[in-house]
Structures are given as C-alpha cells and as structure tokens.
Amino acid sequence: MAPAAALALSLLLAFLAIGPCAAADSIDLWPMPQSVSHGTQKLYVKKDITMSMVGSTYSDEKSILKDAFQRMLDLITLNHVIDGIDPGSSVLTCVNVVVRTPEDELSFGADESYNLTVPTTGDPLYAQIQAQTVFGALQALQVLSTSCGS
C-alpha cells in the first residue's frame, strides 16, 4: 500500500517559485510528487504568511499541522521572505490546508496523497493544500518548503 500511496501523490502548481527563485525546467522536490506543473513567474512569500484550515474536518488538536507549518516557515524565511511588497509582484499571503479525515494516527498504508495548488492571481494570494489525511498535508508542506532549493 505504501508504494500506491506514493504513486498517488499529485502536485499541481499553476506556478511556483518561492522568493527570488524563478521556476526552472527542472524542479528538485522532496518528497518527489507523481506529477508537477509550473509556470515561469516569480512568487514571493509575505513575511507574516499564515496558515488557515477553512473547510477542513481535521481539528489539529495535537498541533501536528501548526508545527509542520512553522518548520516550513523556518526553512523558507531564511532566504526567501521579502520585507517590502512590490505592487507588481505576486505575494503568497496564506496557505489553506484542507484535510478530509479527522484521524491522525499513523498506520501502515496511510493515504499520503495531496493536491497543492498555487494560483497565479488573487488578492490575497493563497496556496491551497487538499489531502485525505494529515499525513498527505505534511507531505505537501514539505514539498512547499523545498520547492526552491538553495
């Protein structure tokens, strides 16, 4: 089941290039999604980016997602956050995470699939993560944090 879950990983990016990094022909991501698409525009991350869980059935009582989001922020804010906002730039202001099941006990064969979408337009600009389980959402946050290598 674990290989099937790995094959089920899906990453749909309308565009993604966090901070000063431009989207390239080859994107080094970990864990590697089943599919990736991206644009060529730059995306900046707002210094006070937030996470929301609008539409999620998962309560995050154990702060699993909150802690993972903080780890993601720690990784990307080192080199990719901007202090000022250029009106002509796309700025990611929030990541909305929707988890469809309330369980957070890891078991063999847990569904780690997800869909990560970063739109090219919007005000404010929100990334959207949809996953069956909290473990899929964790994978998506990890990919988002590593989407622009050093």
mmCIF file with all atom_site columns, C-alpha atoms in Angstrom:
data_model
loop_
_atom_site.group_PDB
_atom_site.id
_atom_site.type_symbol
_atom_site.label_atom_id
_atom_site.label_alt_id
_atom_site.label_comp_id
_atom_site.label_asym_id
_atom_site.label_entity_id
_atom_site.label_seq_id
_atom_site.pdbx_PDB_ins_code
_atom_site.Cartn_x
_atom_site.Cartn_y
_atom_site.Cartn_z
_atom_site.occupancy
_atom_site.B_iso_or_equiv
_atom_site.pdbx_formal_charge
_atom_site.auth_seq_id
_atom_site.auth_comp_id
_atom_site.auth_asym_id
_atom_site.auth_atom_id
_atom_site.pdbx_PDB_model_num
ATOM 1   C CA . MET A 1 1   ? 0.000   0.000  0.000   1.00 0.00 ? 1   MET A CA 1
ATOM 2   C CA . ALA A 1 2   ? 2.840   2.444  0.711   1.00 0.00 ? 2   ALA A CA 1
ATOM 3   C CA . PRO A 1 3   ? 4.028   2.390  -2.944  1.00 0.00 ? 3   PRO A CA 1
ATOM 4   C CA . ALA A 1 4   ? 0.425   3.005  -4.042  1.00 0.00 ? 4   ALA A CA 1
ATOM 5   C CA . ALA A 1 5   ? 0.213   5.964  -1.671  1.00 0.00 ? 5   ALA A CA 1
ATOM 6   C CA . ALA A 1 6   ? 3.499   7.292  -3.041  1.00 0.00 ? 6   ALA A CA 1
ATOM 7   C CA . LEU A 1 7   ? 2.185   6.932  -6.598  1.00 0.00 ? 7   LEU A CA 1
ATOM 8   C CA . ALA A 1 8   ? -0.963  8.777  -5.580  1.00 0.00 ? 8   ALA A CA 1
ATOM 9   C CA . LEU A 1 9   ? 0.991   11.915 -4.682  1.00 0.00 ? 9   LEU A CA 1
ATOM 10  C CA . SER A 1 10  ? -0.051  14.647 -7.012  1.00 0.00 ? 10  SER A CA 1
ATOM 11  C CA . LEU A 1 11  ? 1.247   18.180 -7.186  1.00 0.00 ? 11  LEU A CA 1
ATOM 12  C CA . LEU A 1 12  ? -0.492  20.662 -9.425  1.00 0.00 ? 12  LEU A CA 1
ATOM 13  C CA . LEU A 1 13  ? 1.266   24.007 -9.490  1.00 0.00 ? 13  LEU A CA 1
ATOM 14  C CA . ALA A 1 14  ? -0.078  26.745 -11.680 1.00 0.00 ? 14  ALA A CA 1
ATOM 15  C CA . PHE A 1 15  ? 3.183   28.375 -10.822 1.00 0.00 ? 15  PHE A CA 1
ATOM 16  C CA . LEU A 1 16  ? 5.655   28.170 -8.012  1.00 0.00 ? 16  LEU A CA 1
ATOM 17  C CA . ALA A 1 17  ? 8.918   29.868 -7.480  1.00 0.00 ? 17  ALA A CA 1
ATOM 18  C CA . ILE A 1 18  ? 9.239   30.969 -3.896  1.00 0.00 ? 18  ILE A CA 1
ATOM 19  C CA . GLY A 1 19  ? 11.126  34.150 -3.159  1.00 0.00 ? 19  GLY A CA 1
ATOM 20  C CA . PRO A 1 20  ? 13.809  35.227 -5.549  1.00 0.00 ? 20  PRO A CA 1
ATOM 21  C CA . CYS A 1 21  ? 13.919  31.862 -7.291  1.00 0.00 ? 21  CYS A CA 1
ATOM 22  C CA . ALA A 1 22  ? 12.497  31.589 -10.772 1.00 0.00 ? 22  ALA A CA 1
ATOM 23  C CA . ALA A 1 23  ? 10.712  28.494 -11.950 1.00 0.00 ? 23  ALA A CA 1
ATOM 24  C CA . ALA A 1 24  ? 13.153  26.293 -13.799 1.00 0.00 ? 24  ALA A CA 1
ATOM 25  C CA . ASP A 1 25  ? 12.851  23.472 -16.311 1.00 0.00 ? 25  ASP A CA 1
ATOM 26  C CA . SER A 1 26  ? 13.740  21.020 -13.586 1.00 0.00 ? 26  SER A CA 1
ATOM 27  C CA . ILE A 1 27  ? 12.473  21.352 -10.040 1.00 0.00 ? 27  ILE A CA 1
ATOM 28  C CA . ASP A 1 28  ? 14.134  19.391 -7.270  1.00 0.00 ? 28  ASP A CA 1
ATOM 29  C CA . LEU A 1 29  ? 11.407  18.492 -4.783  1.00 0.00 ? 29  LEU A CA 1
ATOM 30  C CA . TRP A 1 30  ? 11.321  16.153 -1.841  1.00 0.00 ? 30  TRP A CA 1
ATOM 31  C CA . PRO A 1 31  ? 9.336   14.019 -1.477  1.00 0.00 ? 31  PRO A CA 1
ATOM 32  C CA . MET A 1 32  ? 9.007   13.806 -5.248  1.00 0.00 ? 32  MET A CA 1
ATOM 33  C CA . PRO A 1 33  ? 5.366   14.129 -6.345  1.00 0.00 ? 33  PRO A CA 1
ATOM 34  C CA . GLN A 1 34  ? 3.812   11.964 -9.020  1.00 0.00 ? 34  GLN A CA 1
ATOM 35  C CA . SER A 1 35  ? 3.325   14.981 -11.273 1.00 0.00 ? 35  SER A CA 1
ATOM 36  C CA . VAL A 1 36  ? 4.407   18.620 -11.332 1.00 0.00 ? 36  VAL A CA 1
ATOM 37  C CA . SER A 1 37  ? 3.473   21.562 -13.486 1.00 0.00 ? 37  SER A CA 1
ATOM 38  C CA . HIS A 1 38  ? 4.741   25.090 -13.030 1.00 0.00 ? 38  HIS A CA 1
ATOM 39  C CA . GLY A 1 39  ? 4.871   28.493 -14.610 1.00 0.00 ? 39  GLY A CA 1
ATOM 40  C CA . THR A 1 40  ? 7.650   30.979 -15.127 1.00 0.00 ? 40  THR A CA 1
ATOM 41  C CA . GLN A 1 41  ? 6.676   33.838 -12.838 1.00 0.00 ? 41  GLN A CA 1
ATOM 42  C CA . LYS A 1 42  ? 8.281   34.640 -9.514  1.00 0.00 ? 42  LYS A CA 1
ATOM 43  C CA . LEU A 1 43  ? 6.314   34.252 -6.319  1.00 0.00 ? 43  LEU A CA 1
ATOM 44  C CA . TYR A 1 44  ? 7.284   35.988 -3.122  1.00 0.00 ? 44  TYR A CA 1
ATOM 45  C CA . VAL A 1 45  ? 6.347   34.924 0.383   1.00 0.00 ? 45  VAL A CA 1
ATOM 46  C CA . LYS A 1 46  ? 4.900   37.539 2.698   1.00 0.00 ? 46  LYS A CA 1
ATOM 47  C CA . LYS A 1 47  ? 6.866   37.947 5.908   1.00 0.00 ? 47  LYS A CA 1
ATOM 48  C CA . ASP A 1 48  ? 3.791   37.275 8.061   1.00 0.00 ? 48  ASP A CA 1
ATOM 49  C CA . ILE A 1 49  ? 2.340   34.439 5.951   1.00 0.00 ? 49  ILE A CA 1
ATOM 50  C CA . THR A 1 50  ? -0.380  32.492 7.760   1.00 0.00 ? 50  THR A CA 1
ATOM 51  C CA . MET A 1 51  ? -1.977  29.057 7.671   1.00 0.00 ? 51  MET A CA 1
ATOM 52  C CA . SER A 1 52  ? -5.735  28.547 7.677   1.00 0.00 ? 52  SER A CA 1
ATOM 53  C CA . MET A 1 53  ? -7.823  25.390 7.754   1.00 0.00 ? 53  MET A CA 1
ATOM 54  C CA . VAL A 1 54  ? -11.071 26.588 6.177   1.00 0.00 ? 54  VAL A CA 1
ATOM 55  C CA . GLY A 1 55  ? -13.114 23.574 5.059   1.00 0.00 ? 55  GLY A CA 1
ATOM 56  C CA . SER A 1 56  ? -11.018 21.012 6.944   1.00 0.00 ? 56  SER A CA 1
ATOM 57  C CA . THR A 1 57  ? -12.545 18.263 9.083   1.00 0.00 ? 57  THR A CA 1
ATOM 58  C CA . TYR A 1 58  ? -9.241  17.819 10.892  1.00 0.00 ? 58  TYR A CA 1
ATOM 59  C CA . SER A 1 59  ? -9.032  19.837 14.141  1.00 0.00 ? 59  SER A CA 1
ATOM 60  C CA . ASP A 1 60  ? -5.228  19.772 14.660  1.00 0.00 ? 60  ASP A CA 1
ATOM 61  C CA . GLU A 1 61  ? -5.662  19.409 18.424  1.00 0.00 ? 61  GLU A CA 1
ATOM 62  C CA . LYS A 1 62  ? -2.149  17.952 18.651  1.00 0.00 ? 62  LYS A CA 1
ATOM 63  C CA . SER A 1 63  ? -0.699  20.871 16.625  1.00 0.00 ? 63  SER A CA 1
ATOM 64  C CA . ILE A 1 64  ? 0.715   18.499 14.005  1.00 0.00 ? 64  ILE A CA 1
ATOM 65  C CA . LEU A 1 65  ? -0.033  20.872 11.120  1.00 0.00 ? 65  LEU A CA 1
ATOM 66  C CA . LYS A 1 66  ? 0.744   24.003 13.113  1.00 0.00 ? 66  LYS A CA 1
ATOM 67  C CA . ASP A 1 67  ? 4.192   22.635 13.974  1.00 0.00 ? 67  ASP A CA 1
ATOM 68  C CA . ALA A 1 68  ? 4.808   21.500 10.378  1.00 0.00 ? 68  ALA A CA 1
ATOM 69  C CA . PHE A 1 69  ? 3.800   24.931 9.094   1.00 0.00 ? 69  PHE A CA 1
ATOM 70  C CA . GLN A 1 70  ? 6.265   26.538 11.490  1.00 0.00 ? 70  GLN A CA 1
ATOM 71  C CA . ARG A 1 71  ? 9.032   24.211 10.260  1.00 0.00 ? 71  ARG A CA 1
ATOM 72  C CA . MET A 1 72  ? 8.147   25.191 6.679   1.00 0.00 ? 72  MET A CA 1
ATOM 73  C CA . LEU A 1 73  ? 8.365   28.868 7.627   1.00 0.00 ? 73  LEU A CA 1
ATOM 74  C CA . ASP A 1 74  ? 11.723  28.361 9.302   1.00 0.00 ? 74  ASP A CA 1
ATOM 75  C CA . LEU A 1 75  ? 13.084  26.855 6.078   1.00 0.00 ? 75  LEU A CA 1
ATOM 76  C CA . ILE A 1 76  ? 11.726  29.380 3.609   1.00 0.00 ? 76  ILE A CA 1
ATOM 77  C CA . THR A 1 77  ? 12.192  32.539 5.653   1.00 0.00 ? 77  THR A CA 1
ATOM 78  C CA . LEU A 1 78  ? 15.949  32.097 5.791   1.00 0.00 ? 78  LEU A CA 1
ATOM 79  C CA . ASN A 1 79  ? 16.372  33.312 2.208   1.00 0.00 ? 79  ASN A CA 1
ATOM 80  C CA . HIS A 1 80  ? 13.015  33.727 0.553   1.00 0.00 ? 80  HIS A CA 1
ATOM 81  C CA . VAL A 1 81  ? 10.848  36.170 2.514   1.00 0.00 ? 81  VAL A CA 1
ATOM 82  C CA . ILE A 1 82  ? 10.566  39.755 1.423   1.00 0.00 ? 82  ILE A CA 1
ATOM 83  C CA . ASP A 1 83  ? 10.380  42.713 3.793   1.00 0.00 ? 83  ASP A CA 1
ATOM 84  C CA . GLY A 1 84  ? 8.532   45.038 1.440   1.00 0.00 ? 84  GLY A CA 1
ATOM 85  C CA . ILE A 1 85  ? 5.911   44.237 -1.149  1.00 0.00 ? 85  ILE A CA 1
ATOM 86  C CA . ASP A 1 86  ? 6.464   45.314 -4.737  1.00 0.00 ? 86  ASP A CA 1
ATOM 87  C CA . PRO A 1 87  ? 2.992   46.110 -6.138  1.00 0.00 ? 87  PRO A CA 1
ATOM 88  C CA . GLY A 1 88  ? 3.921   44.351 -9.379  1.00 0.00 ? 88  GLY A CA 1
ATOM 89  C CA . SER A 1 89  ? 4.891   41.071 -7.716  1.00 0.00 ? 89  SER A CA 1
ATOM 90  C CA . SER A 1 90  ? 2.805   38.081 -6.722  1.00 0.00 ? 90  SER A CA 1
ATOM 91  C CA . VAL A 1 91  ? 2.967   37.618 -2.952  1.00 0.00 ? 91  VAL A CA 1
ATOM 92  C CA . LEU A 1 92  ? 1.829   34.459 -1.190  1.00 0.00 ? 92  LEU A CA 1
ATOM 93  C CA . THR A 1 93  ? -0.002  35.531 1.985   1.00 0.00 ? 93  THR A CA 1
ATOM 94  C CA . CYS A 1 94  ? -1.621  32.316 3.242   1.00 0.00 ? 94  CYS A CA 1
ATOM 95  C CA . VAL A 1 95  ? -1.621  28.545 2.898   1.00 0.00 ? 95  VAL A CA 1
ATOM 96  C CA . ASN A 1 96  ? -5.071  26.999 3.362   1.00 0.00 ? 96  ASN A CA 1
ATOM 97  C CA . VAL A 1 97  ? -4.940  23.332 4.370   1.00 0.00 ? 97  VAL A CA 1
ATOM 98  C CA . VAL A 1 98  ? -7.989  21.114 3.939   1.00 0.00 ? 98  VAL A CA 1
ATOM 99  C CA . VAL A 1 99  ? -7.750  17.638 5.481   1.00 0.00 ? 99  VAL A CA 1
ATOM 100 C CA . ARG A 1 100 ? -10.761 15.430 4.782   1.00 0.00 ? 100 ARG A CA 1
ATOM 101 C CA . THR A 1 101 ? -10.432 12.947 7.662   1.00 0.00 ? 101 THR A CA 1
ATOM 102 C CA . PRO A 1 102 ? -10.134 13.785 11.366  1.00 0.00 ? 102 PRO A CA 1
ATOM 103 C CA . GLU A 1 103 ? -7.779  10.902 12.266  1.00 0.00 ? 103 GLU A CA 1
ATOM 104 C CA . ASP A 1 104 ? -4.102  11.495 12.962  1.00 0.00 ? 104 ASP A CA 1
ATOM 105 C CA . GLU A 1 105 ? -2.877  8.055  13.995  1.00 0.00 ? 105 GLU A CA 1
ATOM 106 C CA . LEU A 1 106 ? -0.259  6.817  11.544  1.00 0.00 ? 106 LEU A CA 1
ATOM 107 C CA . SER A 1 107 ? -0.789  3.313  10.243  1.00 0.00 ? 107 SER A CA 1
ATOM 108 C CA . PHE A 1 108 ? 0.740   1.179  7.512   1.00 0.00 ? 108 PHE A CA 1
ATOM 109 C CA . GLY A 1 109 ? -0.632  2.217  4.143   1.00 0.00 ? 109 GLY A CA 1
ATOM 110 C CA . ALA A 1 110 ? -1.873  5.615  5.324   1.00 0.00 ? 110 ALA A CA 1
ATOM 111 C CA . ASP A 1 111 ? -3.011  7.802  2.441   1.00 0.00 ? 111 ASP A CA 1
ATOM 112 C CA . GLU A 1 112 ? -0.310  10.451 1.926   1.00 0.00 ? 112 GLU A CA 1
ATOM 113 C CA . SER A 1 113 ? -1.725  11.850 -1.308  1.00 0.00 ? 113 SER A CA 1
ATOM 114 C CA . TYR A 1 114 ? -2.334  15.570 -1.694  1.00 0.00 ? 114 TYR A CA 1
ATOM 115 C CA . ASN A 1 115 ? -3.029  18.311 -4.174  1.00 0.00 ? 115 ASN A CA 1
ATOM 116 C CA . LEU A 1 116 ? -1.030  21.532 -3.823  1.00 0.00 ? 116 LEU A CA 1
ATOM 117 C CA . THR A 1 117 ? -2.141  24.495 -5.917  1.00 0.00 ? 117 THR A CA 1
ATOM 118 C CA . VAL A 1 118 ? -0.533  27.913 -6.026  1.00 0.00 ? 118 VAL A CA 1
ATOM 119 C CA . PRO A 1 119 ? -2.564  30.229 -8.264  1.00 0.00 ? 119 PRO A CA 1
ATOM 120 C CA . THR A 1 120 ? -1.049  32.991 -10.372 1.00 0.00 ? 120 THR A CA 1
ATOM 121 C CA . THR A 1 121 ? -3.648  35.571 -9.398  1.00 0.00 ? 121 THR A CA 1
ATOM 122 C CA . GLY A 1 122 ? -5.612  36.550 -6.359  1.00 0.00 ? 122 GLY A CA 1
ATOM 123 C CA . ASP A 1 123 ? -5.780  39.236 -3.732  1.00 0.00 ? 123 ASP A CA 1
ATOM 124 C CA . PRO A 1 124 ? -4.838  37.955 -1.297  1.00 0.00 ? 124 PRO A CA 1
ATOM 125 C CA . LEU A 1 125 ? -2.891  35.113 -2.910  1.00 0.00 ? 125 LEU A CA 1
ATOM 126 C CA . TYR A 1 126 ? -3.495  31.779 -1.129  1.00 0.00 ? 126 TYR A CA 1
ATOM 127 C CA . ALA A 1 127 ? -1.874  28.426 -1.727  1.00 0.00 ? 127 ALA A CA 1
ATOM 128 C CA . GLN A 1 128 ? -4.332  25.548 -1.333  1.00 0.00 ? 128 GLN A CA 1
ATOM 129 C CA . ILE A 1 129 ? -3.485  22.104 0.049   1.00 0.00 ? 129 ILE A CA 1
ATOM 130 C CA . GLN A 1 130 ? -6.083  19.335 -0.101  1.00 0.00 ? 130 GLN A CA 1
ATOM 131 C CA . ALA A 1 131 ? -5.366  15.944 1.447   1.00 0.00 ? 131 ALA A CA 1
ATOM 132 C CA . GLN A 1 132 ? -7.290  12.923 2.668   1.00 0.00 ? 132 GLN A CA 1
ATOM 133 C CA . THR A 1 133 ? -5.170  12.695 5.825   1.00 0.00 ? 133 THR A CA 1
ATOM 134 C CA . VAL A 1 134 ? -2.932  14.911 7.902   1.00 0.00 ? 134 VAL A CA 1
ATOM 135 C CA . PHE A 1 135 ? -0.004  12.871 6.549   1.00 0.00 ? 135 PHE A CA 1
ATOM 136 C CA . GLY A 1 136 ? -0.745  13.987 2.992   1.00 0.00 ? 136 GLY A CA 1
ATOM 137 C CA . ALA A 1 137 ? -0.887  17.589 4.205   1.00 0.00 ? 137 ALA A CA 1
ATOM 138 C CA . LEU A 1 138 ? 2.502   17.122 5.885   1.00 0.00 ? 138 LEU A CA 1
ATOM 139 C CA . GLN A 1 139 ? 3.968   15.880 2.584   1.00 0.00 ? 139 GLN A CA 1
ATOM 140 C CA . ALA A 1 140 ? 2.544   18.924 0.770   1.00 0.00 ? 140 ALA A CA 1
ATOM 141 C CA . LEU A 1 141 ? 4.015   21.339 3.327   1.00 0.00 ? 141 LEU A CA 1
ATOM 142 C CA . GLN A 1 142 ? 7.385   19.623 2.957   1.00 0.00 ? 142 GLN A CA 1
ATOM 143 C CA . VAL A 1 143 ? 7.270   19.978 -0.826  1.00 0.00 ? 143 VAL A CA 1
ATOM 144 C CA . LEU A 1 144 ? 6.276   23.623 -0.485  1.00 0.00 ? 144 LEU A CA 1
ATOM 145 C CA . SER A 1 145 ? 9.229   24.257 1.821   1.00 0.00 ? 145 SER A CA 1
ATOM 146 C CA . THR A 1 146 ? 11.723  22.588 -0.550  1.00 0.00 ? 146 THR A CA 1
ATOM 147 C CA . SER A 1 147 ? 10.271  23.823 -3.838  1.00 0.00 ? 147 SER A CA 1
ATOM 148 C CA . CYS A 1 148 ? 13.028  26.360 -4.279  1.00 0.00 ? 148 CYS A CA 1
ATOM 149 C CA . GLY A 1 149 ? 16.352  24.770 -3.476  1.00 0.00 ? 149 GLY A CA 1
ATOM 150 C CA . SER A 1 150 ? 19.442  26.668 -2.479  1.00 0.00 ? 150 SER A CA 1
#
